[in-house]
Coordinates of C-alpha atoms in Angstrom, one line a residue:
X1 CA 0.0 0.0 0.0
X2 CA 1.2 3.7 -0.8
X3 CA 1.8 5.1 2.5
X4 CA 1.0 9.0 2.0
X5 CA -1.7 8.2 -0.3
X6 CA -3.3 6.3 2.7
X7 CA -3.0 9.0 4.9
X8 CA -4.6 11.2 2.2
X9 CA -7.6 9.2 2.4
X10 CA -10.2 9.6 4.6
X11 CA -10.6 6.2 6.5
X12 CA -14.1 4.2 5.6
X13 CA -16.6 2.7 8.0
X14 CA -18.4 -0.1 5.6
X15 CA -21.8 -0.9 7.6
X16 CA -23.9 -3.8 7.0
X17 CA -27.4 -5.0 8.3
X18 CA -27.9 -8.8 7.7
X19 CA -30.4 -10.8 8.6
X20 CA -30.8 -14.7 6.9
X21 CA -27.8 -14.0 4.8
X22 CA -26.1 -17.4 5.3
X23 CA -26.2 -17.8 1.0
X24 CA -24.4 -14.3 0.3
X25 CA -22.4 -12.6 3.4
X26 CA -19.4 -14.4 2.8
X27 CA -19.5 -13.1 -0.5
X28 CA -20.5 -9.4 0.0
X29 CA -17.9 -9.2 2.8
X30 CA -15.2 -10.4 0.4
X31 CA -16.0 -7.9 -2.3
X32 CA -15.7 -5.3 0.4
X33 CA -12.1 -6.5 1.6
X34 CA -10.9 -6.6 -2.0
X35 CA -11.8 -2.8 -2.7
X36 CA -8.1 -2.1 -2.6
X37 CA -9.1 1.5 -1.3
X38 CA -6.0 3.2 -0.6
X39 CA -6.8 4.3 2.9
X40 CA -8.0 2.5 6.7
X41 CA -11.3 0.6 6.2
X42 CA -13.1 -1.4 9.0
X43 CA -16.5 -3.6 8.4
X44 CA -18.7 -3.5 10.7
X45 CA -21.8 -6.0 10.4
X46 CA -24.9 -5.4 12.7
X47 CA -26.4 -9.0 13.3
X48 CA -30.1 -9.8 13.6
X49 CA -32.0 -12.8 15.3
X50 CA -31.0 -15.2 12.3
X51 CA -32.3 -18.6 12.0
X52 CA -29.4 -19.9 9.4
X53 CA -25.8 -20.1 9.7
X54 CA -25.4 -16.0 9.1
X55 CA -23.9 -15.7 12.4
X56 CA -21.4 -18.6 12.0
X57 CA -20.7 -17.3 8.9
X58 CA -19.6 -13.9 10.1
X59 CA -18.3 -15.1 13.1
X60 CA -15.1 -16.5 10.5
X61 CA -14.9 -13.7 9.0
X62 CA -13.8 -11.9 12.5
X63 CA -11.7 -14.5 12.8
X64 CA -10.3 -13.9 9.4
X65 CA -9.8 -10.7 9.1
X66 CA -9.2 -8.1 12.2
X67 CA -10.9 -5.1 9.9
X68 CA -14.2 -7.2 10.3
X69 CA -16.0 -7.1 13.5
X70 CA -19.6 -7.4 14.7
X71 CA -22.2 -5.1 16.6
X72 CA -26.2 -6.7 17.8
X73 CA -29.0 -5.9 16.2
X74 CA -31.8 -8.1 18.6
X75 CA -34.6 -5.8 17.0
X76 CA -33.6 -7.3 13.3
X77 CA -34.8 -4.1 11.6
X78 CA -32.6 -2.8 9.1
X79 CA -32.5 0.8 10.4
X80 CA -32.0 -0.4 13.7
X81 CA -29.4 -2.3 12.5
X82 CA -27.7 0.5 10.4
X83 CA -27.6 2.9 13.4
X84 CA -26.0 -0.2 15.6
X85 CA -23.2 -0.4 13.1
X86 CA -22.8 3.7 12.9
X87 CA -22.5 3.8 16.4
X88 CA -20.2 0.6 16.4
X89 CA -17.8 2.5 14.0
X90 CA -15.3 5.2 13.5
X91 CA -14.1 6.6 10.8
X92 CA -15.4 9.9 9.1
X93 CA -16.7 8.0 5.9
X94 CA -19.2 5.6 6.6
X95 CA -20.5 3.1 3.4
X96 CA -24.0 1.3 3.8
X97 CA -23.8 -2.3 2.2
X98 CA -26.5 -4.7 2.3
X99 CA -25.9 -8.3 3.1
X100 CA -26.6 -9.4 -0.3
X101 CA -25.4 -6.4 -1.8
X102 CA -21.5 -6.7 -4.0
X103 CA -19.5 -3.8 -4.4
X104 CA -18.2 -3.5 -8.1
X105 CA -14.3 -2.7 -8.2
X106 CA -13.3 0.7 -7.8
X107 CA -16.8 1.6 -5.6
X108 CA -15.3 3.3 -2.4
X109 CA -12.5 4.9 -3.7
X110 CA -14.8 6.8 -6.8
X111 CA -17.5 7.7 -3.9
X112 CA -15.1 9.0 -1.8
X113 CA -13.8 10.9 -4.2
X114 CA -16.9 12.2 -5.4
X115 CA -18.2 13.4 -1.9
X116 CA -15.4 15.7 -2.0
X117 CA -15.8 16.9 -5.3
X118 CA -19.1 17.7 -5.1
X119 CA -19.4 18.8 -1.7
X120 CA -22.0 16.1 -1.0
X121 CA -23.8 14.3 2.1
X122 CA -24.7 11.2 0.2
X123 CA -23.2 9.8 -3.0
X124 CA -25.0 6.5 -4.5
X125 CA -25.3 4.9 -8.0
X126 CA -26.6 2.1 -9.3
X127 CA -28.5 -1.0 -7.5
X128 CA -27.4 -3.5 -10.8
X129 CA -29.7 -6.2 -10.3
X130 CA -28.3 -9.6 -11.2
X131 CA -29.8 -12.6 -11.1
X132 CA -28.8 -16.7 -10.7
X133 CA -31.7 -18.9 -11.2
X134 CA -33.8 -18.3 -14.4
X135 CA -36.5 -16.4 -12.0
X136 CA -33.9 -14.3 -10.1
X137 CA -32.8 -12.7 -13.6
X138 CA -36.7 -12.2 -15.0
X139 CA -36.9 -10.4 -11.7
X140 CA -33.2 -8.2 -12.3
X141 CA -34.8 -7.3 -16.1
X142 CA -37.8 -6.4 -14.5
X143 CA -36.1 -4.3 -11.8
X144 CA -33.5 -2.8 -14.3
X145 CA -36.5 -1.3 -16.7
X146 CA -38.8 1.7 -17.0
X147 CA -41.8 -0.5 -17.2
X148 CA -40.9 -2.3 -13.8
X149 CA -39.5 0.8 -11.9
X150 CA -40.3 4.0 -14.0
X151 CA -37.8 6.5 -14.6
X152 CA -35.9 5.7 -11.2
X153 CA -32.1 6.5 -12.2
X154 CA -30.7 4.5 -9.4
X155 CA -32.3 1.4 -11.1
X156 CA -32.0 2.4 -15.0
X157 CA -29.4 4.3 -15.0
X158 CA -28.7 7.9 -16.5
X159 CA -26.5 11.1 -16.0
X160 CA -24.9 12.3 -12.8
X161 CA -26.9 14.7 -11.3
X162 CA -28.5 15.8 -7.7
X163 CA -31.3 13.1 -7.4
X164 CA -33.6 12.6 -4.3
X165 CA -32.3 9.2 -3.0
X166 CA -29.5 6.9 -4.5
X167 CA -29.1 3.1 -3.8
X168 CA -27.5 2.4 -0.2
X169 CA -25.4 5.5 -0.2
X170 CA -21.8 6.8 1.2
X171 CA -22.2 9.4 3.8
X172 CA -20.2 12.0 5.7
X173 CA -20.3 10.4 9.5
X174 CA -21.0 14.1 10.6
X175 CA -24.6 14.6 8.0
X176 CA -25.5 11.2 9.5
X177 CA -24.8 12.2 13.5
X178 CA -26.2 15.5 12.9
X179 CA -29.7 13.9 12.0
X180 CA -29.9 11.2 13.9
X181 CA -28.9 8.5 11.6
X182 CA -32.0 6.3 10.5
X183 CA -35.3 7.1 11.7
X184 CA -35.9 3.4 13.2
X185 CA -39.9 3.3 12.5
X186 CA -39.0 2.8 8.9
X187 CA -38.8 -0.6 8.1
X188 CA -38.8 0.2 4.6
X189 CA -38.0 2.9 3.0
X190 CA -35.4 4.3 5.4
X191 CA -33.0 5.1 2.8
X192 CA -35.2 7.7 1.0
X193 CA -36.8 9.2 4.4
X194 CA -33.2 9.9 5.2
X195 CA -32.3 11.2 2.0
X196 CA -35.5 13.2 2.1
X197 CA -33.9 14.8 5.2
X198 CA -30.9 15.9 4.2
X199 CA -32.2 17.5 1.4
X200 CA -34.1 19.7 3.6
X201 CA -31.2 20.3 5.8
X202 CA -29.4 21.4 2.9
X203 CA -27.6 18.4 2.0
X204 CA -26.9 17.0 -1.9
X205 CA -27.5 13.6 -2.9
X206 CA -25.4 12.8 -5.9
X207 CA -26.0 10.0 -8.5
X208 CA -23.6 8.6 -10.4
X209 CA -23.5 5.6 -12.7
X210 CA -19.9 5.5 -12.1
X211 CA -21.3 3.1 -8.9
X212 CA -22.7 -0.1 -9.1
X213 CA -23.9 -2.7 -6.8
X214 CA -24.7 -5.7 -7.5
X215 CA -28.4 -6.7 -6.2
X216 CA -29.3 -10.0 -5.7
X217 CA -33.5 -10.2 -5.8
X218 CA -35.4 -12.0 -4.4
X219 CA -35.8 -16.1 -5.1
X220 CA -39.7 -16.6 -5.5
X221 CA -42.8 -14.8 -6.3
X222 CA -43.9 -15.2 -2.6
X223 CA -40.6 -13.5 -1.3
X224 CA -40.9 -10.9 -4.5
X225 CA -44.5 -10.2 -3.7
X226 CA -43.6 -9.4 0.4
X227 CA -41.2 -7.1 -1.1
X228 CA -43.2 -5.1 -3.1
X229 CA -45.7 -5.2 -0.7
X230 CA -43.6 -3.6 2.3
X231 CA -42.1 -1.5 -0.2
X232 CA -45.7 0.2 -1.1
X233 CA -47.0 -0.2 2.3
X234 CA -44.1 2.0 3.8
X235 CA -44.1 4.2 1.0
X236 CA -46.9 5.6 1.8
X237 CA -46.4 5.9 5.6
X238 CA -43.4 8.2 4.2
X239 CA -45.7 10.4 2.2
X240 CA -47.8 10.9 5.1
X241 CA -45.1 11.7 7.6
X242 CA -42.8 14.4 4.9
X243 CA -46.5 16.1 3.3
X244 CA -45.7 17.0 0.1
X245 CA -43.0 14.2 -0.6
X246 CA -45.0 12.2 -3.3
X247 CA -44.5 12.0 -6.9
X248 CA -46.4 10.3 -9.7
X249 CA -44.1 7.3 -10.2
X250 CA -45.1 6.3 -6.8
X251 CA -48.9 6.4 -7.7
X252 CA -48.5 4.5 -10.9
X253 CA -48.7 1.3 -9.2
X254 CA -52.0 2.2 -7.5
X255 CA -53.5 4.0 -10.2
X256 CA -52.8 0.4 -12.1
X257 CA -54.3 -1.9 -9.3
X258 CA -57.3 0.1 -9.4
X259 CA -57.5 -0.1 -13.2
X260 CA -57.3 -3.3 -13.3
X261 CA -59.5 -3.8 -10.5
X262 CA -62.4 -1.6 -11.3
X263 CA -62.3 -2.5 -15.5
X264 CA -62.7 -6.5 -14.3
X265 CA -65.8 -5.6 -11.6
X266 CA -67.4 -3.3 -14.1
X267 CA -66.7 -5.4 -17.5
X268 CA -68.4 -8.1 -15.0
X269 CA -71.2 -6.4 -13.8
X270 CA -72.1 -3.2 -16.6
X271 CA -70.3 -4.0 -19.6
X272 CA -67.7 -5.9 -21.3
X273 CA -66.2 -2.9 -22.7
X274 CA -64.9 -1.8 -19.5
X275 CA -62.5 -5.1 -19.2
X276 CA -60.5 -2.9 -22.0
X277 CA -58.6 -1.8 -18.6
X278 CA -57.5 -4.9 -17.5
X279 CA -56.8 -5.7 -21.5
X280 CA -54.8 -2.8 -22.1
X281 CA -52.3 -3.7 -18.9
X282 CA -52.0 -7.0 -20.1
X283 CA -50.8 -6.2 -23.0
X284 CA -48.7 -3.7 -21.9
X285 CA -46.9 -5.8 -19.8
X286 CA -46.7 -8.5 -22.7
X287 CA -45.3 -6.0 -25.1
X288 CA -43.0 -4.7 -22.5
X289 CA -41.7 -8.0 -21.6
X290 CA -41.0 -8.9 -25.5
X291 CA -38.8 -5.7 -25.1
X292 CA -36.9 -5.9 -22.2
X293 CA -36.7 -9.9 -22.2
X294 CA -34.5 -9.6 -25.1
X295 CA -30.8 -11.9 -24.1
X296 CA -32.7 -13.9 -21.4
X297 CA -33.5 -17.2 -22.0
X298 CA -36.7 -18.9 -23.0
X299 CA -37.3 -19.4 -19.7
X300 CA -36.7 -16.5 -18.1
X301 CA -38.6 -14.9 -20.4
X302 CA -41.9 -16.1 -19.7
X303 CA -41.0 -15.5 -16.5
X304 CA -40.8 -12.0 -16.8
X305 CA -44.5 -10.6 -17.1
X306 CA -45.0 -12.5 -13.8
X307 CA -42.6 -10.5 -12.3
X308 CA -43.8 -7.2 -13.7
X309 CA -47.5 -8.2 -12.5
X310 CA -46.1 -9.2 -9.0
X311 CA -43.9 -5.9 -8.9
X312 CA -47.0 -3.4 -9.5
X313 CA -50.0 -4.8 -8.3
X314 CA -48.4 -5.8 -4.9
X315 CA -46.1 -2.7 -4.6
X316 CA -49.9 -1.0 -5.2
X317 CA -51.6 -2.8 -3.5
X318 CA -49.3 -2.0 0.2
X319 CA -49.6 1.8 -0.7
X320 CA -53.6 1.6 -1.2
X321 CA -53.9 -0.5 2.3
X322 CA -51.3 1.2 4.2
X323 CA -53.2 1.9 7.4
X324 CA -53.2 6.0 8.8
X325 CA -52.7 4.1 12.1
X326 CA -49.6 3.4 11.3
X327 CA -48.6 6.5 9.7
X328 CA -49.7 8.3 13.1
X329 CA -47.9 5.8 14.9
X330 CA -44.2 6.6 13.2
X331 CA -45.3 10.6 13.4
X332 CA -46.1 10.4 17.7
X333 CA -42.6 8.5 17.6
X334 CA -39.7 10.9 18.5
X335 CA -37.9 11.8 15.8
X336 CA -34.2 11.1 15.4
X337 CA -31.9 13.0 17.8
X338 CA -28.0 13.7 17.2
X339 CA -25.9 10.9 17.6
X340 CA -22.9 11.2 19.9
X341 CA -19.4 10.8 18.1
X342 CA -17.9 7.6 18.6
X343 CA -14.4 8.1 19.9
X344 CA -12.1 6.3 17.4
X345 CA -11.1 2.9 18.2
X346 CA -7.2 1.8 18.5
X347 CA -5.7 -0.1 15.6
X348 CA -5.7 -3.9 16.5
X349 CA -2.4 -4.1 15.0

C-alpha cells in the first residue's frame, strides 16, 4: 500500500445490516475487503435474530480478518441495524452495504472521491440487479426497466446529477450524527426518508452511474410479492409523515391496481367494454416484456410478465392499504436525535 496516499484518504466505515444472509455474506464481505481503497477501512456488520448459519458465517470472517467485526441488532430491523453499526464505528466515511449487496471494483475509492468533489452528504449509484436462477434474472430485467420501476435513475441508470435518494449511499459520519442516523420506524423505505432529510437540511445527494452494486432479488414470487408489498406499504407511511413528498411514479402502481380492479368488476357487472382496462395492462406488460426480455433465456422470459405483475399490483396494492394508524404511529414517535461521536477505536495491530 502507498503510505502517503493512505494518509490522504479519509478512512471508511463499511456498515452492513444482515439478517438470513447465510447464501451471500461471505460473498458481500469479500468484495468489500478486495476494494483495494488506498486508505483504513473497518467492516462492521450489525447482526439480527437469524435462524441460518449468518452468524457462524460472520463469526469466521472476524476471525479472518481483524478489519471485520460485529455489533447486535436483537430488534432485526434494518434501520435499527444500520444505526448499531454507525454507532459501532469510526471513521469519518461511513458506506451502507447490504448483506446481499456486491461492491463493483473501484466503488469506495470513486465515492469517496466524489463526496469531496461535489461537496455532498450522500453519494450512490446504481443498484445493478443480477440474477442466478432463471427467476432471479426475469426479476433483475424487471427491476433494471422503465416498465418495472419508472424513470428511477438509481435502477435504470442515467446522468450524474443531484437526485432525491440513490441506492445504499456513502455518507459524511458528521450529515448522518447531525440527523440522527435512520429514523428506526421505517422498516422500509429508510433510505429515502433519510435522504428526504438531508435534502431539507441542505444536504446533496449525488447519482452517479460510475457506482454499481450488484443486487441479488429476491428467489420466489412469494418473497418478490412481500417485497413489493412492504415496499408500497411504507411508501406511503413516508408520504404521510414528509406532506408533500410524493411523486407520480409512486402512484403509478395504485393507479394500475385500481385499473385493473375496477375494468374487471365493471366489464363483469355493466359491460364488457370496460374489461379494456385490464386488457390494455396485459398487453402492456406483454409488449413490455417482449422488449426488455430480449438476451434472457426462453425461460426467463416467460417469466418476466409474472414478475412485472407481481412488482405493481403488490407494490400498489401496500400503498392503497397502508393503514393511517400506522402512519400516526411513526409521526407520535420521537424523531431522530443527534448521535454522539464515537471516539475512534485503536488499531488492533
Amino acid at each position: 500500500m502507498n503510505i502517503k496516499a493512505a494518509e490522504e484518504l479519509p478512512a471508511v466505515s463499511v456498515i452492513m445490516p444482515v439478517l438470513n444472509e447465510e447464501r451471500h455474506l461471505r460473498t458481500a464481505v469479500r468484495h468489500i475487503l478486495e476494494q483495494e481503497y488506498a486508505g483504513d477501512m473497518e467492516v462492521v456488520i450489525a447482526l439480527g435474530p437469524s435462524t441460518d448459519r449468518t452468524d457462524a458465517i460472520a463469526a469466521e470472517l472476524t476471525a479472518e480478518d481483524p478489519r471485520v467485526r460485529t455489533v447486535a441488532n436483537p430488534t432485526g430491523r434494518t434501520p435499527a441495524g444500520l444505526n448499531a453499526a454507525i454507532r459501532g464505528s469510526s471513521h469519518p466515511i461511513v458506506v451502507r452495504v447490504d448483506g446481499h449487496g456486491l461492491l463493483t471494483p473501484g466503488y469506495i475509492t470513486t465515492a469517496v472521491r466524489l463526496l469531496g468533489e461535489m461537496e455532498a452528504a450522500n453519494v450512490g449509484g446504481i443498484m445493478h440487479a443480477e440474477g442466478e436462477t432463471e427467476w432471479e434474472k426475469a426479476v433483475a430485467a424487471a427491476m433494471t426497466s422503465k416498465i418495472g420501476v419508472g424513470n428511477a435513475a438509481f435502477h435504470t441508470g442515467g446522468l450524474a446529477a443531484p437526485a432525491d435518494t440513490v441506492y445504499l449511499g456513502v455518507f459524511r459520519r458528521e450529515v448522518l450524527e447531525k440527523l440522527g442516523g435512520y429514523n428506526e420506524e421505517f422498516i422500509r423505505a429508510q433510505d429515502w426518508e433519510l435522504n428526504y432529510r438531508i435534502r431539507q437540511d441542505g444536504g446533496l445527494i449525488w447519482f452517479t452511474p460510475q457506482l454499481k452494486v450488484t443486487y441479488r432479488p429476491r428467489p420466489s414470487v412469494r418473497a418478490l410479492a412481500k417485497q413489493y408489498k412492504d415496499y408500497g406499504r411504507w411508501r406511503r407511511v413516508v408520504t404521510r409523515y414528509h406532506r408533500g413528498s410524493v411523486n407520480l411514479r409512486y402512484l403509478a402502481p395504485p393507479a394500475a391496481l385500481l385499473g385493473v380492479l375496477t375494468g374487471l368488476v365493471l366489464g363483469a357487472a355493466v359491460h364488457p367494454a370496460f374489461f379494456v382496462l385490464p386488457g390494455g395492462y396485459l398487453l402492456g406488460i406483454l409488449g413490455g416484456s417482449v422488449v426488455e426480455g430480449r438476451g434472457l433465456s426462453w425461460k426467463a422470459r416467460l417469466q418476466l410478465p409474472v414478475a412485472l405483475v407481481t412488482m405493481h399490483l403488490t407494490w400498489g396494492f401496500g400503498f392503497l392499504t397502508s393503514p393511517r394508524s400506522l402512519a400516526r404511529r411513526v409521526i407520535a414517535s420521537a424523531a431522530p436525535t443527534p448521535m454522539a461521536p464515537v471516539a475512534p477505536v485503536a488499531d488492533p495491530k
